[in-house]
Amino acid sequence: MNLQEQTLKIGQLHCPTCARQVAGRVAAVAGVARAEVDQLTGSLVVAYDPRRIAPEDLSRAVAAISGHISHPEEEGKGKLEGILTLVSGTLLVAGGLATLSGGLTLGPVAGALIPLSSVLFGLGALLGGIPVARRALAELRRRLLGIDLLVSIAITGALALGETFEAGSLAFLFGVAEWLEDRAAGRARRSLRELLDRVPKRATVLRGGGELELPVEAISPGEVILVRPGETIGLDGVVVRGRASVSEAAITGEATPVLKEEGSPVYAGTLNEDGALEIRVTRPVGDSTLARIAKLVEEARRRKAPTERLVDRFARYYTPAVVGVALLVATLPPLLGLPPRVWLLRALTLLVIACPCALAISTPAAMVSALVASARRGILVKGGAALEAVAKVKHLALDKTGTLTTGELQAQVVTLDEKPPEEVLLIAAALERGSEHPIARAIGRLAEGTPLPQLDSFQPLPGRGVRGVIQGQEYLVGRPELFPPLPNQVEELLTEGNSLVIVGKPNHPFGVILLSDRLRPEAREALSRLTALGVKPVLLTGDRAPPARAVAAALGIEEVHAELLPEEKVEWVKRLKSRGGVAMVGDGVNDAPALAAADVGIAMGAIGTDVAIEAGDVALMKDDLAGVPELISLGRRSLSVIRTNVAVALFLKLLVAALAFAGYASLALAVLIGDVGATLLVTANAMRLQRPSRNARRNT
């Protein structure tokens, strides 16, 4: 089925119960495969079959169900609601002053004196209840059971019982709660928008021998833009003229500027600190690296973590259960001869806490904060499930070349017979041409500038090397296992712990290419921080055992598995999973099977690389191992915040319920503690994730 997605901004959904019901009813529309409401951004994402339902028909169906479709440019629509809430609060204060002044009265009305305070409280309830009642009527028309309908019933019931202060305080505090919740959701939305706001709206393009300032959307790939010192680069591209230091903190989180000169790639949203750069655009603004990061973060919010799915399932049954209990509280005690008025008020208090707002927002708010915080630091996490899996990692599987070492191998040719070193090198370079493996790149650099012989045929030998035919002669380049038995000279080189590949014909090696690499400068500290977090590093490499053990010893890695084929790496990852959560770090291409087999696949050095950004569950934009302990620390903080949020939301709801049963909870207290208080607490706690941890601050 060829599905398409449409994102619609929807309004009048102030409650997760309503959101869930709307999503369920939209999903039931013919032609719709899936519908998800994102309450934080006020949007509905619909996957549909365009052959069965047209986009305009889908919009009409959603509007009929949700009652309203809004647009991003609609701002300030809630001003009237804000004014009514403010007037309600003023009347509440005036009523309190009237009570303190000695009980002023109006009347006689129908032969009775009416306390002025009751009139003011009642007016406050009516005015403050207008926005709530309007939304409640919309819920009734859409056959939804949400917080607005429940609060409207509570306000009406309190007025009917003559509890005007309870009704007025409930209307005012609920209005304040809605305003505060909207601001909290707005903060989460702004966090996402800030990722894209780093890209300037306009750029200077060189056309017809002159300079022209245009919107970045109007500049096409292939055109050249001019970026002066102090300006932010507007589009991805390659430097064609100039030299400057560029801060890539917007993408990698690294504050140290990077030198850019002719041939260097540059990215939208990065800052040119000095020098003028002429840049040939390679991607339109909507497809820039930063735009793809923002899009993936947006998509990641819809990939729910196991904890979030569990909370959603609980919330689905919570509201009907509490409403049912409220009905029993309102009916059973009076049937047993207890005072109806007292128990009706207690039932109304239960209705106020029947909507699981704080509980429903506790997990997604934390996830959004964590995903945005990680993206700002150059760590792209592909959803809540990946973040939760990161928090449970006990073992970290690491490749050697390009992960623990720089991957910038140096190559040296050693001949084994009379064949000249130049011929050995050219044969090896011809067979390795086109490969992105660090060994192939090292051989290619050594042969750079020299014409290579033409290959008649080529065959990769996964995990062992390559086979090719040049001028009718078959050659092999790869691991020692391809050339049994090995000459004594090769055995000696291996015994000394050298990394090498052998070049030769079948059963006749005639040359060796020695490879040397250096450890990443941050590797030791990063692994030390991982160990402090209780994560055990494990080296999984296809290299020979002696050089693998040498690297492990230098970095303090105790468990080493060398000379592994790709399928053997996968097998070891599976074995590690049986001991607890395992993450695998690789380059996103060569280690793809092992990355996929791990609980969390981490692609390192993904900046500007489409394949690496898409591979695995996490992409570290910076080619730096220090991001791994930072990622695990953030994952654990996120899981801790989520658990705290769920516990706080549940505790406050249960506390209000217990107080209501005992007769100590007023409607105002129910709103203050069970609704607005709980929601603000979990939102504020979630936003803490956007601040760096102590360890992160200490290491910056």
Short mmCIF file of C-alpha atoms in Angstrom, two decimals, residues 409-415 439 442-443 446 489-490 492-494 496-503 511-517:
data_model
loop_
_atom_site.label_atom_id
_atom_site.label_comp_id
_atom_site.label_asym_id
_atom_site.label_seq_id
_atom_site.Cartn_x
_atom_site.Cartn_y
_atom_site.Cartn_z
CA LEU A 409 45.90 4.73 8.34
CA GLN A 410 49.43 5.14 7.03
CA ALA A 411 50.54 2.50 4.53
CA GLN A 412 54.01 1.12 3.79
CA VAL A 413 54.88 -1.48 1.12
CA VAL A 414 57.14 -4.46 1.88
CA THR A 415 58.01 -6.83 -0.99
CA ILE A 439 42.45 0.34 4.72
CA ALA A 442 45.14 4.42 3.11
CA ILE A 443 46.30 2.38 0.11
CA LEU A 446 49.78 6.08 -0.98
CA GLN A 489 58.78 -13.06 6.71
CA VAL A 490 55.01 -12.52 7.03
CA GLU A 492 57.53 -12.56 11.76
CA LEU A 493 55.65 -9.35 10.92
CA LEU A 494 52.48 -10.78 12.44
CA GLU A 496 55.54 -8.36 16.07
CA GLY A 497 51.91 -7.21 16.24
CA ASN A 498 51.77 -5.39 12.90
CA SER A 499 48.48 -4.72 11.11
CA LEU A 500 48.85 -5.67 7.47
CA VAL A 501 47.21 -6.85 4.27
CA ILE A 502 48.85 -9.22 1.80
CA VAL A 503 48.98 -8.74 -1.97
CA GLY A 511 53.94 -8.17 -1.15
CA VAL A 512 52.75 -6.87 2.18
CA ILE A 513 51.26 -3.48 3.00
CA LEU A 514 51.97 -2.54 6.62
CA LEU A 515 49.35 -0.32 8.22
CA SER A 516 49.82 1.99 11.16
CA ASP A 517 47.17 4.00 12.96
#
